[in-house]
PDB file of C-alpha atoms in Angstrom:
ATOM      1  CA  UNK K   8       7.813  43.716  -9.269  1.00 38.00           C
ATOM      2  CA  UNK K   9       5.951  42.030  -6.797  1.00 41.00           C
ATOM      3  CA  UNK K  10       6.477  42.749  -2.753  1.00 42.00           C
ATOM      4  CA  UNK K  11       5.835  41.262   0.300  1.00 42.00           C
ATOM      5  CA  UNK K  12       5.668  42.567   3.825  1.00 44.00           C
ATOM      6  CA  UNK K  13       7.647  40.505   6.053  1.00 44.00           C
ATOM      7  CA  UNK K  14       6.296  39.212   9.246  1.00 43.00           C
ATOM      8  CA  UNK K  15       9.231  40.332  11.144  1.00 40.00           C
ATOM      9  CA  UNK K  16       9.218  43.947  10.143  1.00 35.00           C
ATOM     10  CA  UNK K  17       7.486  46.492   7.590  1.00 34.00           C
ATOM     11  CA  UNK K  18       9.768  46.184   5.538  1.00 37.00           C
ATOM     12  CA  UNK K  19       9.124  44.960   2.024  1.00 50.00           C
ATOM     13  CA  UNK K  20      11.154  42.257   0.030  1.00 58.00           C
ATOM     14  CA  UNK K  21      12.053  42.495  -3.454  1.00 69.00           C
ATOM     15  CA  UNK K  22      11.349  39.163  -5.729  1.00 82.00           C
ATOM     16  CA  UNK K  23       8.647  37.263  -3.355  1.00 88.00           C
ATOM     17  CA  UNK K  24       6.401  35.840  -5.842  1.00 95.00           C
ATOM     18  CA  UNK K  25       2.557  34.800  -4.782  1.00 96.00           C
ATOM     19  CA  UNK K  26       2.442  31.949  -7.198  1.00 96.00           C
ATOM     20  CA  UNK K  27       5.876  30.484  -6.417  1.00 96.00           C
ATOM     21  CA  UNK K  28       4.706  30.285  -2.921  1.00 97.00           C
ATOM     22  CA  UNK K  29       1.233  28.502  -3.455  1.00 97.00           C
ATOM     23  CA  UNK K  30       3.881  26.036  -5.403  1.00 97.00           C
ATOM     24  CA  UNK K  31       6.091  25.446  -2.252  1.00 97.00           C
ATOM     25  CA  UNK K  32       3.102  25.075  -0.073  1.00 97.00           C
ATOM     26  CA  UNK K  33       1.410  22.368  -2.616  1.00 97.00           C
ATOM     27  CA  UNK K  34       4.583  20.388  -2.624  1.00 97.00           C
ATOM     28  CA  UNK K  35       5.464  20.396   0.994  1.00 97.00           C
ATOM     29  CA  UNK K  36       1.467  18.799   1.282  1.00 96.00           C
ATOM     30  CA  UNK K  37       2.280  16.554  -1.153  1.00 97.00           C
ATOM     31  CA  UNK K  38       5.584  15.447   0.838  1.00 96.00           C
ATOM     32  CA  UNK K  39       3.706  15.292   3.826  1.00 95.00           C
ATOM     33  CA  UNK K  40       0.535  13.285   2.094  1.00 96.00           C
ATOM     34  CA  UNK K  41       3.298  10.633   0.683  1.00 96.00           C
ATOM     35  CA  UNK K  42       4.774   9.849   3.504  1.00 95.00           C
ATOM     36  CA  UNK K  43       7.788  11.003   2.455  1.00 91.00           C
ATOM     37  CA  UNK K  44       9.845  12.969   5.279  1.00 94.00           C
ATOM     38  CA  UNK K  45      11.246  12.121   8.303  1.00 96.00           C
ATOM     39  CA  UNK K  46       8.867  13.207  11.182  1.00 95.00           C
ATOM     40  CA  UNK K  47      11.258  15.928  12.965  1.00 97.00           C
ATOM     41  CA  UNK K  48      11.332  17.304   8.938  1.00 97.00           C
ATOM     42  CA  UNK K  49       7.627  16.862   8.887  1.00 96.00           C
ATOM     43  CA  UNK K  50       7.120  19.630  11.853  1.00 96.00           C
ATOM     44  CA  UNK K  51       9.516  21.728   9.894  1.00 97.00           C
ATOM     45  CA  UNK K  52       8.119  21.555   6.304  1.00 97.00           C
ATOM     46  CA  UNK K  53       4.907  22.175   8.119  1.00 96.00           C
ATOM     47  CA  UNK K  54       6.378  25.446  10.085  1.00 97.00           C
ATOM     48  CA  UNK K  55       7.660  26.314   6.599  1.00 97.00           C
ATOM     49  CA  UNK K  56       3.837  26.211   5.259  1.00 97.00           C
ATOM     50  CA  UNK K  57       2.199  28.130   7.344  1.00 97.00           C
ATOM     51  CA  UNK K  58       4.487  30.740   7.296  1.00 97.00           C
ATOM     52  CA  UNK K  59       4.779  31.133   3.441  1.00 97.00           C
ATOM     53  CA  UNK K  60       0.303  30.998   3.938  1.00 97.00           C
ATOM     54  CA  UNK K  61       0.964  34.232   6.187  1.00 97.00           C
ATOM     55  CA  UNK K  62       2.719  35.351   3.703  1.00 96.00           C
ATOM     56  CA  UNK K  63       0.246  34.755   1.176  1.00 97.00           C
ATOM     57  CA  UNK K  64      -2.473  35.993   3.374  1.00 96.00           C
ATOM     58  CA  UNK K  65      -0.710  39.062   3.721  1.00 96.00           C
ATOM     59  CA  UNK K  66      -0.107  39.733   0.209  1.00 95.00           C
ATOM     60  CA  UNK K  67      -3.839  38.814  -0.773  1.00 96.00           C
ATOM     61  CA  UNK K  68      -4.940  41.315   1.856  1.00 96.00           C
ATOM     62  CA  UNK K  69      -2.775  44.233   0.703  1.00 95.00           C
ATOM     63  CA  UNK K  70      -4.205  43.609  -2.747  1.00 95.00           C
ATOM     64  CA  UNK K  71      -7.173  43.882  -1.374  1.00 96.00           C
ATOM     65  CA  UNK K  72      -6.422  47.330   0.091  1.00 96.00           C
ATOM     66  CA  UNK K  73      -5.250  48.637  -3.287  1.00 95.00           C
ATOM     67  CA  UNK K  74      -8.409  47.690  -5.174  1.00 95.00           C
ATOM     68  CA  UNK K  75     -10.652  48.608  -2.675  1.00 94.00           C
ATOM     69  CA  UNK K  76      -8.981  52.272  -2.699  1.00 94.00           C
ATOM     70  CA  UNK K  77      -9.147  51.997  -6.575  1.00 93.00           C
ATOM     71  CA  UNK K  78     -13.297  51.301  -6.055  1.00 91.00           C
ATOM     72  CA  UNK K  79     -13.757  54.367  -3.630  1.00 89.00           C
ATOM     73  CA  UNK K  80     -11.361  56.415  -5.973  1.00 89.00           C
ATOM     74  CA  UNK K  81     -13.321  55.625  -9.320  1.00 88.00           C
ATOM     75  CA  UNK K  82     -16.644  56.468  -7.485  1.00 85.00           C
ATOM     76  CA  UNK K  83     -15.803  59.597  -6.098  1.00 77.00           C
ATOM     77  CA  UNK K  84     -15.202  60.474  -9.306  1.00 66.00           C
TER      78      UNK K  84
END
């Protein structure tokens, strides 16, 4: 079960998937790239991709937390 820590509160949410999300991003630069969207949708795709790269970001970094505490743990050992 993955989690996430939402930007608008500590609160974590059930389901949020890291790779899903580097998916979304990829196609809504891909969108953008092609030409495809209007340029009002444009700013909001775009809005939409940085937040889900917080997201990301914030995941990554809470990973980051855990195996760094797993390192200190294993070598006080």
């Amino acid at each position: 079960m993955v989690r996430r820590k939402n930007s608008s509160n500590s609160e974590s949410i059930e389901g949020w998937n890291y790779e899903a999300k580097v998916i979304e991003i990829e196609g809504i630069i891909a969108r953008i790239e092609a030409g495809e969207l209007e340029l009002e949708e444009v700013f909001d795709q775009f809005g939409k991709a940085v937040e889900y790269l917080r997201q990301c970001e914030s995941f990554l970094q809470q990973r980051q937390q855990q195996v760094d505490l797993l390192i200190e743990t294993l070598s006080d050992d």
